[in-house]
Coordinates of C-alpha atoms and ligand atoms in Angstrom, one line a residue:
X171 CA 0.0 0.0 0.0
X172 CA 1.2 3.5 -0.2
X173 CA 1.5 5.4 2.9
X174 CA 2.4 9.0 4.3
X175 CA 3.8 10.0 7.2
X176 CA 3.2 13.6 8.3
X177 CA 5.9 14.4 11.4
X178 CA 8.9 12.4 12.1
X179 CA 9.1 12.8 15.8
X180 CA 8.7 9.1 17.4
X181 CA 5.9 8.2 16.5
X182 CA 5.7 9.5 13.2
X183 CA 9.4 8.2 12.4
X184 CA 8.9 4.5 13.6
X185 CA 5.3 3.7 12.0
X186 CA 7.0 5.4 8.5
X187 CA 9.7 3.0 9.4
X188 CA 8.3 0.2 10.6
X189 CA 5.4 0.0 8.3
X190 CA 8.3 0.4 5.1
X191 CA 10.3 -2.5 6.1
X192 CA 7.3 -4.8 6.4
X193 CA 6.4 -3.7 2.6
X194 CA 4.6 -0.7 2.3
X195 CA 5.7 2.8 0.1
X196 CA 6.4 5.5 2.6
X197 CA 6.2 8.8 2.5
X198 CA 7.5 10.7 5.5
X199 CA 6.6 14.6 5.2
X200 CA 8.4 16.7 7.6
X201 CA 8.7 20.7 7.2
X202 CA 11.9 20.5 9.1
X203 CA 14.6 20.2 6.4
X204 CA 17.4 19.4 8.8
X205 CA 15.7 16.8 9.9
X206 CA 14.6 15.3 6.4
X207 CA 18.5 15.8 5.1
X208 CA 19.6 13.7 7.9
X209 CA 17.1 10.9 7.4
X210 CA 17.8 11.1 3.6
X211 CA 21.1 10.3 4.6
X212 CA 20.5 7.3 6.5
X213 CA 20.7 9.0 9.7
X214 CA 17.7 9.2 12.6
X215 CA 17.3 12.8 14.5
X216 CA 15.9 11.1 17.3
X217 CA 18.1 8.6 19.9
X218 CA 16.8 5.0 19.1
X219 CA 18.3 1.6 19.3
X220 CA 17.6 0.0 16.6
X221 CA 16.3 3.1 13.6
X222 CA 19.0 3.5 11.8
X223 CA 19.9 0.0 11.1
X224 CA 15.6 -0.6 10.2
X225 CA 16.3 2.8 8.3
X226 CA 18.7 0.9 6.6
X227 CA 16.8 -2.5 5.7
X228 CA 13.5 -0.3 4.3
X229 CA 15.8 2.3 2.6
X230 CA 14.2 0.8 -1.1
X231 CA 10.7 1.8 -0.1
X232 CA 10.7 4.7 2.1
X233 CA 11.3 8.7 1.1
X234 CA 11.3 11.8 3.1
X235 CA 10.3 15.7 2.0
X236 CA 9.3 18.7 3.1
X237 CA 6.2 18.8 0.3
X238 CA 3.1 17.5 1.1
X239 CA 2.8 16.9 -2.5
X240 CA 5.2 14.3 -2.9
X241 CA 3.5 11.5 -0.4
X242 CA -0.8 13.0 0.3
X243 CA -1.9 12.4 -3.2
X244 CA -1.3 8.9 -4.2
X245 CA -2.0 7.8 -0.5
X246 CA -4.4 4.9 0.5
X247 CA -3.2 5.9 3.6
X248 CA -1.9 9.4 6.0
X249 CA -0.9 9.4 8.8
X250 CA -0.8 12.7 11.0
X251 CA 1.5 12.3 13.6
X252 CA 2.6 15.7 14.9
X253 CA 3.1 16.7 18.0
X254 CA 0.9 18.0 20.4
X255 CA 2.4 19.4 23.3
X256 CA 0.8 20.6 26.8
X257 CA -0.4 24.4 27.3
X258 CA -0.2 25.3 30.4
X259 CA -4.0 24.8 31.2
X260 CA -3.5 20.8 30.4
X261 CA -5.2 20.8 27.3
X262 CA -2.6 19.8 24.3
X263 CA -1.8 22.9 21.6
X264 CA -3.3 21.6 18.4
X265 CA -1.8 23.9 16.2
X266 CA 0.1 21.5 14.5
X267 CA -2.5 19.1 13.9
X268 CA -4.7 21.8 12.2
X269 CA -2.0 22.9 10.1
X270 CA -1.1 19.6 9.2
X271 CA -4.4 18.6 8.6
X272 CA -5.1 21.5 6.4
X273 CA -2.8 20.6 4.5
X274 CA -3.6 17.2 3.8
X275 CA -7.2 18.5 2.7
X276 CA -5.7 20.2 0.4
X277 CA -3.5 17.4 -1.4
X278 CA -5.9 14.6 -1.3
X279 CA -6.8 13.5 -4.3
X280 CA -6.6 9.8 -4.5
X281 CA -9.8 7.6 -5.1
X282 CA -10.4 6.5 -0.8
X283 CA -7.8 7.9 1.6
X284 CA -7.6 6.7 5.1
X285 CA -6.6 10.0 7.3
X286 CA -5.0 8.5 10.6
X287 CA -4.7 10.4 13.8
X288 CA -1.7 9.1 15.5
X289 CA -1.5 12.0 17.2
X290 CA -2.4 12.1 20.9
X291 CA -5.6 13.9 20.6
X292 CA -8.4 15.3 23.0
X293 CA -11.7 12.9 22.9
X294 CA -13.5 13.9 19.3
X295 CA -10.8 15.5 17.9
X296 CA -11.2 13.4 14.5
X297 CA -14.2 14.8 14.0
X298 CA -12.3 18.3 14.2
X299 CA -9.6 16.7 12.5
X300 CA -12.4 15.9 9.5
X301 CA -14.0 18.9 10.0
X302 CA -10.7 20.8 9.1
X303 CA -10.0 18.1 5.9
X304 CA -13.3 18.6 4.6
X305 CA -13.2 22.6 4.6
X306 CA -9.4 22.7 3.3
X307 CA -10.6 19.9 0.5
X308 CA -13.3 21.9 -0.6
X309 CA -10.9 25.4 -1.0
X310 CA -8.8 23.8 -2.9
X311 CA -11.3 21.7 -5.3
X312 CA -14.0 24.0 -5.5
X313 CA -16.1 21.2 -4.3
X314 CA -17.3 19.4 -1.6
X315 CA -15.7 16.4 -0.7
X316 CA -18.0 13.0 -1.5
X317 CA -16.4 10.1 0.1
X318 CA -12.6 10.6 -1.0
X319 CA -11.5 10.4 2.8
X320 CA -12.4 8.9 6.2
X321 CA -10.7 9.5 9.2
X322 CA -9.7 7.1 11.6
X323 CA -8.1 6.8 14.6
X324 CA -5.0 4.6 15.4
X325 CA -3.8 5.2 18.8
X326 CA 0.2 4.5 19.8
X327 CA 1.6 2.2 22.5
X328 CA 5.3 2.2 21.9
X329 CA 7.3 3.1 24.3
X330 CA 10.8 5.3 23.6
X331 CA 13.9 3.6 23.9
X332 CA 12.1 0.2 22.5
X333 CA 9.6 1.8 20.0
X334 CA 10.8 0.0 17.1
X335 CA 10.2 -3.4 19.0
X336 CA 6.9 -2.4 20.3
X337 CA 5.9 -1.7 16.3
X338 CA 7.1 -4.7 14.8
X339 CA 5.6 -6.9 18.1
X340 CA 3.0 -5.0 19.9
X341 CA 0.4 -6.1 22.5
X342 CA -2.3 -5.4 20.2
X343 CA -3.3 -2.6 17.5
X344 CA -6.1 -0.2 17.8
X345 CA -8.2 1.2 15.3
X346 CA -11.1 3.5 15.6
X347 CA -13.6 4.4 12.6
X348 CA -16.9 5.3 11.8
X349 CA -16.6 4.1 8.7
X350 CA -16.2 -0.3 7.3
X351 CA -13.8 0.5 4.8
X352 CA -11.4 2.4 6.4
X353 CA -11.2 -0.2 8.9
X354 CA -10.6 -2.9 6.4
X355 CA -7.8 -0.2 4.9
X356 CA -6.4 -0.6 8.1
X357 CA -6.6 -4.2 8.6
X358 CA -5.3 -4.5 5.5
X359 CA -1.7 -2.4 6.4
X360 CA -1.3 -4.0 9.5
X361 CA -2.0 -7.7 8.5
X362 CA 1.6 -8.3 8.6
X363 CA 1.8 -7.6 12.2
X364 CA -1.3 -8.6 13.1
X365 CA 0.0 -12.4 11.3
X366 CA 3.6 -11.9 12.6
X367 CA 4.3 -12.8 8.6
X368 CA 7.1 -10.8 8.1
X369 CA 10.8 -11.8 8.9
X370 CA 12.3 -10.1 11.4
X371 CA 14.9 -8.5 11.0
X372 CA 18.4 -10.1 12.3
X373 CA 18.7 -7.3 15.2
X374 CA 15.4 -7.6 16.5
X375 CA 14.2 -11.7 16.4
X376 CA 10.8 -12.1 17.4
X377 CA 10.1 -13.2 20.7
X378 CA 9.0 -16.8 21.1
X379 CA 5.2 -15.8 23.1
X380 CA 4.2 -13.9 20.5
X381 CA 1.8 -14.9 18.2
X382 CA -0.5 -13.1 16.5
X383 CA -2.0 -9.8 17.6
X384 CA -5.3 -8.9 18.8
X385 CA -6.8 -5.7 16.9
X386 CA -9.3 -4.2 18.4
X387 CA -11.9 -2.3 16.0
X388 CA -13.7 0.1 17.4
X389 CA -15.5 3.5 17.0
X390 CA -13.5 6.8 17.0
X391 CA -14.3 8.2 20.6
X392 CA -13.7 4.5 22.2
X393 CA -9.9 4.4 20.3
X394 CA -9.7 7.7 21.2
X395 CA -10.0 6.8 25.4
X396 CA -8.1 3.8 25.4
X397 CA -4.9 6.0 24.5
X398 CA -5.9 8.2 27.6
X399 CA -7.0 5.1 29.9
X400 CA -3.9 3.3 28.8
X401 CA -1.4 6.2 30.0
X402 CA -3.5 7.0 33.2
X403 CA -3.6 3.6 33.7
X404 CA 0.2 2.6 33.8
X405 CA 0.5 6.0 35.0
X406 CA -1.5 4.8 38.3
X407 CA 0.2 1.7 38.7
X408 CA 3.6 3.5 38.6
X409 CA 2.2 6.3 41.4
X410 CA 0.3 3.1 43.4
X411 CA 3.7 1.2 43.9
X412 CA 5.7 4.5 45.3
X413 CA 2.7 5.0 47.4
X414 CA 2.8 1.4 49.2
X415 CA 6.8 2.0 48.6
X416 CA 7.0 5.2 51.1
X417 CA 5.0 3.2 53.6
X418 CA 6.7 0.3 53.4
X419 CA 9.8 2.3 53.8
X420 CA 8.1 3.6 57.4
X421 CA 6.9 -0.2 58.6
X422 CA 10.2 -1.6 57.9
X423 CA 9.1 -3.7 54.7
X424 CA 10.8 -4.2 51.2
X425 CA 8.6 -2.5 48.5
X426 CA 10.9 -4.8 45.7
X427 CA 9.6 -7.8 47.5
X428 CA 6.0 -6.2 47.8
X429 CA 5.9 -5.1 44.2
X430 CA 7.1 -8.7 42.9
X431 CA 4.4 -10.4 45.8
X432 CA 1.7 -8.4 44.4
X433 CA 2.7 -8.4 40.7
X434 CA 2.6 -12.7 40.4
X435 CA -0.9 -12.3 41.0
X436 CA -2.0 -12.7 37.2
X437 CA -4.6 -10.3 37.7
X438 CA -2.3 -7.4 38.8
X439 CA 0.7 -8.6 36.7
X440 CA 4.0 -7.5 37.6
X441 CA 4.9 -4.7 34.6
X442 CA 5.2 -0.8 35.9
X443 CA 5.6 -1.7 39.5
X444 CA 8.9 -0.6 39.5
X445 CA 9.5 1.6 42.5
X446 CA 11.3 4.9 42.5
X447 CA 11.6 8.2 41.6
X448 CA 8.4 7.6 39.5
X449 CA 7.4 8.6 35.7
X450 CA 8.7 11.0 33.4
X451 CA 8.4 11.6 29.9
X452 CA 6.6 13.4 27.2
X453 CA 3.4 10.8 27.5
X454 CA 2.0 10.4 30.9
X455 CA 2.2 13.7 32.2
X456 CA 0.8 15.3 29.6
X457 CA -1.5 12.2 29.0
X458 CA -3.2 12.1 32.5
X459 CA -3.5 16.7 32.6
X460 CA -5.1 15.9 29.5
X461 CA -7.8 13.7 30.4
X462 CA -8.8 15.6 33.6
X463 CA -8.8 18.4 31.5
X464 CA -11.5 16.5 29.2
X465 CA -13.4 15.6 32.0
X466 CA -13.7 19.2 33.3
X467 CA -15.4 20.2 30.4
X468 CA -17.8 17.4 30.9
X469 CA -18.3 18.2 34.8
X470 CA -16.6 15.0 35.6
X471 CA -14.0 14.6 38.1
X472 CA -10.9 12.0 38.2
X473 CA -10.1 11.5 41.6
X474 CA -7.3 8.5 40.8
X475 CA -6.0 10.1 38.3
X476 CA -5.4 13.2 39.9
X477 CA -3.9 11.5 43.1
X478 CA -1.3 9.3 41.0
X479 CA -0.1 12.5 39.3
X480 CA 0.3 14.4 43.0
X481 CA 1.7 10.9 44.4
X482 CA 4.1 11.5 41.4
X483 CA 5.3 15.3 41.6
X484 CA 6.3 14.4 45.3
X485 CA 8.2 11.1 44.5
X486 CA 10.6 13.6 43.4
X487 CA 11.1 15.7 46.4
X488 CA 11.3 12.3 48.1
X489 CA 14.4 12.1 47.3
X490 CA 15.7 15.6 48.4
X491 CA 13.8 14.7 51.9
X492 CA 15.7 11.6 52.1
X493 CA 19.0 13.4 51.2
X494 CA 18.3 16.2 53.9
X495 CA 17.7 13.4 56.8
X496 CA 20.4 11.7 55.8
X497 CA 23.0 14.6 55.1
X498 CA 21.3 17.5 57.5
X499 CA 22.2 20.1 55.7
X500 CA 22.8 20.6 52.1
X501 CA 24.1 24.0 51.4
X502 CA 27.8 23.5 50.3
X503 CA 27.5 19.8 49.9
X504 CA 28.8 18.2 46.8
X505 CA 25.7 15.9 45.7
X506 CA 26.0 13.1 42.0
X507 CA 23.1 12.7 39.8
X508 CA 23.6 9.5 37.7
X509 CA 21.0 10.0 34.3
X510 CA 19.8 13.0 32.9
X511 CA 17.0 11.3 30.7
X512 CA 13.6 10.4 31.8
X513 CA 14.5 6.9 31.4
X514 CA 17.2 4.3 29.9
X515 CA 17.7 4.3 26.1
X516 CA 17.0 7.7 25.0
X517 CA 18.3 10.9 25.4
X518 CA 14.8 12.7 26.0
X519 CA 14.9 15.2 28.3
X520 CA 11.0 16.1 28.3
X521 CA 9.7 16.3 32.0
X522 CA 12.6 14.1 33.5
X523 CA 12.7 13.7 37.2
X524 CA 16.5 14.5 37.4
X525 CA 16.4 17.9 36.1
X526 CA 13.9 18.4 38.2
X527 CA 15.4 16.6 41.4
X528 CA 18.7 18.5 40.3
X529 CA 16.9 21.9 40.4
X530 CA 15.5 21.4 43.7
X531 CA 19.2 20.2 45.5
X532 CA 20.4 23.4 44.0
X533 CA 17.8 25.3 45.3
X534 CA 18.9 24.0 48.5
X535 CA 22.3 25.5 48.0
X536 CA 23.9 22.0 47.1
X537 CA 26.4 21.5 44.5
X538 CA 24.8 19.4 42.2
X539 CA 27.3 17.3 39.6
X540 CA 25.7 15.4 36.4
X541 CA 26.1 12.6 34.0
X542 CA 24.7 10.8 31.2
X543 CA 25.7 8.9 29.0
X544 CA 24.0 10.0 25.7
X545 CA 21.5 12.8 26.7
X546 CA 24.5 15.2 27.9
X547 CA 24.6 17.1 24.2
X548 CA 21.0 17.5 24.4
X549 CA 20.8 18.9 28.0
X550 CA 23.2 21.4 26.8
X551 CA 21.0 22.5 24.9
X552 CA 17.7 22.3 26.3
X553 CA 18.7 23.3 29.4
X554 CA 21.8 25.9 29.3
X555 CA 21.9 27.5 33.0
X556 CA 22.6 23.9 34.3
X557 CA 25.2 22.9 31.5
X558 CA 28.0 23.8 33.6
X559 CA 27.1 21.4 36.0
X560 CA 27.8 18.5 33.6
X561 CA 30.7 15.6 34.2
X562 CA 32.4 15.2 31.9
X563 CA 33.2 11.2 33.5
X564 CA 31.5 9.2 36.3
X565 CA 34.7 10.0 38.6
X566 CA 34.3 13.3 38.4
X567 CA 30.4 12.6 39.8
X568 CA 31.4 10.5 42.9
X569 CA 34.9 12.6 43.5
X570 CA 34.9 13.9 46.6
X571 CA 30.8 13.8 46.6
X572 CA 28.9 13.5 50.1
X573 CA 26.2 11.4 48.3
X574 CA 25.5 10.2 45.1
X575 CA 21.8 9.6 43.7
X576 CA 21.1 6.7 40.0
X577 CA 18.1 8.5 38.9
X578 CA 17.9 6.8 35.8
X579 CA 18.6 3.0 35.3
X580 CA 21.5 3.0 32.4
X581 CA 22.8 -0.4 32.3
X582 CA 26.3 1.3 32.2
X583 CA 25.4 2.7 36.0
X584 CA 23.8 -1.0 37.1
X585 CA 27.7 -2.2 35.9
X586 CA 29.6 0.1 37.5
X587 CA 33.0 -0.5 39.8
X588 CA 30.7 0.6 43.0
X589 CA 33.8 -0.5 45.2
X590 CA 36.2 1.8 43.2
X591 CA 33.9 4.5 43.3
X592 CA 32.7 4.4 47.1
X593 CA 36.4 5.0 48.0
X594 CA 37.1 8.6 46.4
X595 CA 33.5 10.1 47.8
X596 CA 34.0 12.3 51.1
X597 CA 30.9 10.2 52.3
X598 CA 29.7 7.0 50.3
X599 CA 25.9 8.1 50.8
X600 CA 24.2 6.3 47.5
X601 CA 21.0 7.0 47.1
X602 CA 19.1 4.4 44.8
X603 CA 16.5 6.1 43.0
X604 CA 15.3 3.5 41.0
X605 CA 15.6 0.3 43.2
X606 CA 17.7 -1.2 41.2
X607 CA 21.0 -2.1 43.0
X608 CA 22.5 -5.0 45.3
X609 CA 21.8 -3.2 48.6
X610 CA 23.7 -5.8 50.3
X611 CA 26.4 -5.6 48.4
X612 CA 26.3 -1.9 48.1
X613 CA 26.5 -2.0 51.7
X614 CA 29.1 -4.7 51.7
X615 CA 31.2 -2.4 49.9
X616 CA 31.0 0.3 52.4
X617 CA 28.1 2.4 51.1
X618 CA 24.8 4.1 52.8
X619 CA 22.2 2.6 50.7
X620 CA 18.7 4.0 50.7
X621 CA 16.2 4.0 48.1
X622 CA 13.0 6.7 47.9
X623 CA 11.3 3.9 50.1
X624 CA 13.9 4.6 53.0
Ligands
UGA123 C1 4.5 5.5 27.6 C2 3.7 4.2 27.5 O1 4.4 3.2 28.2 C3 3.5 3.8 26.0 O2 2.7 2.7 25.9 C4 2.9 5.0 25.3 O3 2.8 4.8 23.9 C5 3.8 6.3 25.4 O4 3.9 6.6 26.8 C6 3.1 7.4 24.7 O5 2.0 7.8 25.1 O6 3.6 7.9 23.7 P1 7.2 6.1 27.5 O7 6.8 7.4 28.0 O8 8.1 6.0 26.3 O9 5.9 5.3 27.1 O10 7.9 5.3 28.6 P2 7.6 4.2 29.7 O11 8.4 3.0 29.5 O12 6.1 4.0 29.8 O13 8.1 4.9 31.0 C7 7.5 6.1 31.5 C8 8.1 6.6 32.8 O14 7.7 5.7 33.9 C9 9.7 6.5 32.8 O15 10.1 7.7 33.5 C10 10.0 5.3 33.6 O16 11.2 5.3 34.3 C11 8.8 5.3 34.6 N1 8.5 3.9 35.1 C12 8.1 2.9 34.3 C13 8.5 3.7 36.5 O17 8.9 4.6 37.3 N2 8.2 2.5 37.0 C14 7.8 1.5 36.2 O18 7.5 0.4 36.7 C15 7.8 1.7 34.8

C-alpha cells in the first residue's frame, strides 16, 4: 500500500519505518529540512536503538520531504503524527494538527484515503480533524468532498527507547472508525503484524510468546479513550507502587519484595511496578493533565488520576527529603546525579525527574554534579543554565561527593566498579533512586544505601 507519514518525531518516524520494512511505500513529510537531510542520509534525528539500522533494511521503499505533495496524493493511507504538546492549562496545543491537517485536505486527491490520527488527541478531535480536511478539501477543489476520505483513529503504545520493537511486536493494534472500509484499509496495512508474517529482521528476532496480535476495531471516541486510559492507567500503577513504597519504607518492609508479591498475581501482573523516583516523559504527564482536563469540560471529576499525578510530583522531592535526613544540611554539599534522561535508552529530556530533582538540591544550596551517558549534548541545549554542571566522566560525579543519587537505570550505572567508586567520595551516601542495585552488596562495599522507600 502507499503510505504518508506527516511528522517524524517518534511516533511518526517508527510507524513510517516500521510500516516500510514490512512492505509498504512511505512517504514521511516533515517541514523540518534538517531533519529530512539527515534521514535522507540514513541517519535518525531522534536517539533510538535499533532506527537507523531498520532505516537501513526499508531504505528501497521509504522517502522523506518537506512537500506534502510528494506523499498526500497517491495515499491509500496518512498518517498525521505531529506533535501535540501541553499548554499550560492541560489541554494539548493543536496547532500543529490543524495545520497539518489543512494541509492534507488540500493534497488529497486519490480515489479512498484513510486519514489516521496518530497524534495524541483530546476525545473527538477526528471529527475536528475531519472537519478541518473537509473545509481545506473543498478550498482547494471547488467542491465538496463526496467520500474521497475517512478519518480514523490509530492510537500508539510504543514506548521510547524500544519503539521499534513495540511496532514490529506490539500487545495489540487499535483502530477507531466510523466508517467499514477504512477499517478494512487498516486491517489490510497492518496484516503483517497482526500475522507476525514478516521476517524479522536479524537485530530484532521475534520473541518466542508472540503470536498473533489482537486488533481491536472500534468506533472513534472509544480508540480515542483507550490512548488516555492506557497512559493514566500505567501512570497509576507506577504512582500506586511508590505510594505502598513510602509506607513500606516507614513499617520496615521491602517494596521490591512487595511489588514482585503483588505483581505474580495474574490479575495485577507484575509490569510498571517498579518503585522509585516515579514517571517522566513526554506521555504520561501530559497524558493524564489531558484527560482531567477532558473531564472538566464534561463536569466529571478524576479523583485517581489526579492522586497518581500528585503521588508523582512528590516522589521527586522524596528524594531531596531523604538526602536532607540523611545529610542534614545541604548548602555547600557536593551531591551526584547519575542520568539525565527520563528513562534508559533515550536521550529525551522532556519532564525528566532529574532535572527536576537536580533543580530542587540546587535550590537548596547543594552543589549538584551530572552525568549521562547520551543525553548530555542535548541537556546542553535544552537546558543551558545547568550545563556547567555536567561531568564530563563518572569519577568526576562521585569525587569527593557527600552522596550520590542513580536516577535513571542506564545499564552502564547497574555495571559500575561501586567498590572503586565508594572510596574517592568524602561520604559514600548512595541513594538508589530506582531500586535497582544489590543493597547488600552496596552496603558490603562500604556504602549508605537507601532508596525513595527509606
Ligand atoms: C509511555 C507508554 O508506556 C507507552 O505505551 C505510550 O505509547 C507512550 O507513553 C506514549 O503515550 O507515547 P514512554 O513514556 O516512552 O511510554 O515510557 P515508559 O516506558 O512508559 O516509562 C514512562 C516513565 O515511567 C519513565 O520515566 C519510567 O522510568 C517510569 N516507570 C516505568 C517507573 O517509574 N516504573 C515502572 O515500573 C515503569
Amino acid at each position: 500500500m502507499k503510505v504518508c507519514v506527516v511528522g517524524t518525531g517518534y511516533v511518526g518516524l517508527t510507524t513510517g519505518v516500521s510500516l516500510a520494512f514490512l512492505g509498504h511505500d512511505v512517504t514521511c513529510v516533515d517541514l523540518d529540512e534538517r531533519k529530512v537531510e539527515m534521514l535522507r542520509a540514513g541517519r535518525s534525528p531522534i536517539y533510538e536503538p535499533h532506527m537507523e539500522a531498520l532505516l537501513g533494511e526499508a531504505s528501497e521503499r521509504l522517502s522523506f520531504t518537506t512537500d506534502y505533495a510528494d506523499g498526500v496524493p497517491d495515499a491509500d493511507v496518512v498518517f498525521i503524527a505531529v506533535q501535540t504538546p501541553s499548554l499550560p492549562d492541560g489541554n494539548p496545543d493543536l496547532r500543529y494538527l490543524s495545520g497539518a491537517a489543512e494541509t492534507v485536505g488540500q493534497h488529497i486527491s486519490g480515489d479512498f484515503t484513510v486519514v489516521v490520527n496518530k497524534s495524541t488527541v483530546p476525545i473527538g478531535s477526528s471529527n475536528w480533524v475531519d472537519s478541518i480536511l473537509r473545509e481545506a478539501f473543498e478550498r482547494s477543489h471547488g467542491r465538496r468532498a463526496d467520500g474521497e476520505f475517512t478519518v480514523a483513529s490509530n492510537p500508539e503504545f510504543l514506548r521510547e527507547g524500544v519503539a521499534i520493537f513495540d511496532s514490529l511486536y506490539p500487545d495489540r493494534i487499535v483502530v477507531g472508525s466510523d466508517h467499514p472500509r477504512g477499517l478494512d484499509v487498516l486491517h489490510q496495512l497492518y496484516r503483517a503484524v497482526l500475522n507476525q508474517t514478516f521476517t524479522p529482521p536479524s537485530f530484532l528476532p521475534r520473541p518466542g510468546e508472540v503470536g498473533a496480535v489482537p486488533m481491536v476495531s472500534t468506533d472513534l471516541a472509544s480508540a480515542e479513550l483507550i490512548k488516555y486510559a492506557a497512559n493514566a492507567f500505567l501512570a497509576t500503577k507506577i504512582s500506586f507502587i511508590n505510594e505502598v513504597g513510602r509506607l513500606a519504607g516507614k513499617v520496615g518492609a521491602d517494596v521490591t519484595q512487595v511489588a514482585r508479591g503483588i505483581g505474580l498475581d495474574a490479575r495485577i501482573g507484575p509490569r510498571f511496578l517498579e518503585p522509585g523516583v516515579g514517571w517522566g516523559g513526554s506521555c504520561f504527564g501530559k497524558d493524564t493533565a489531558a484527560l482531567i482536563t477532558t473531564a472538566e469540560e464534561y463536569h466529571h471529576d478524576m479523583p485517581i488520576v489526579r492522586a497518581a499525578r500528585e503521588v508523582n510530583r512528590q516522589q521527586r522531592s522524596v528524594v531531596v527529603d531523604q538526602l536532607l535526613g540523611e545529610l542534614r544540611i545541604l548548602k555547600g554539599r557536593k551531591i551526584g546525579v547519575l542520568g539525565l534522561a527520563f528513562k534508559p535508552d533515550t536521550d529525551d529530556l522532556r519532564d525528566s525527574p532529574s532535572v527536576d530533582i537536580a533543580r530542587q538540591l540546587i535550590s537548596r544550596g547543594a552543589r549538584v554534579t551530572l552525568h549521562d551517558p547520551v543525553a548530555g549534548e542535548r541537556f546542553r541545549a535544552e537546558q543551558p543554565d545547568l550545563a556547567g554542571q555536567l561531568a564530563d566522566s563518572i569519577d568526576e560525579v562521585f569525587d569527593d561527593a557527600d552522596a550520590v543519587v542513580l536516577v535513571t537505570k542506564w545499564d552502564q550505572y547497574l555495571e559500575l566498579d561501586w567498590g572503586k567508586f565508594a572510596g574517592i567520595m568524602r561520604k559514600p551516601v548512595l541513594l538508589d533512586g530506582r531500586h535497582c542495585l544489590d543493597a547488600a552488596r552496596l552496603e558490603r562495599l562500604g556504602y549508605r544505601y537507601l532508596t525513595t522507600a527509606g
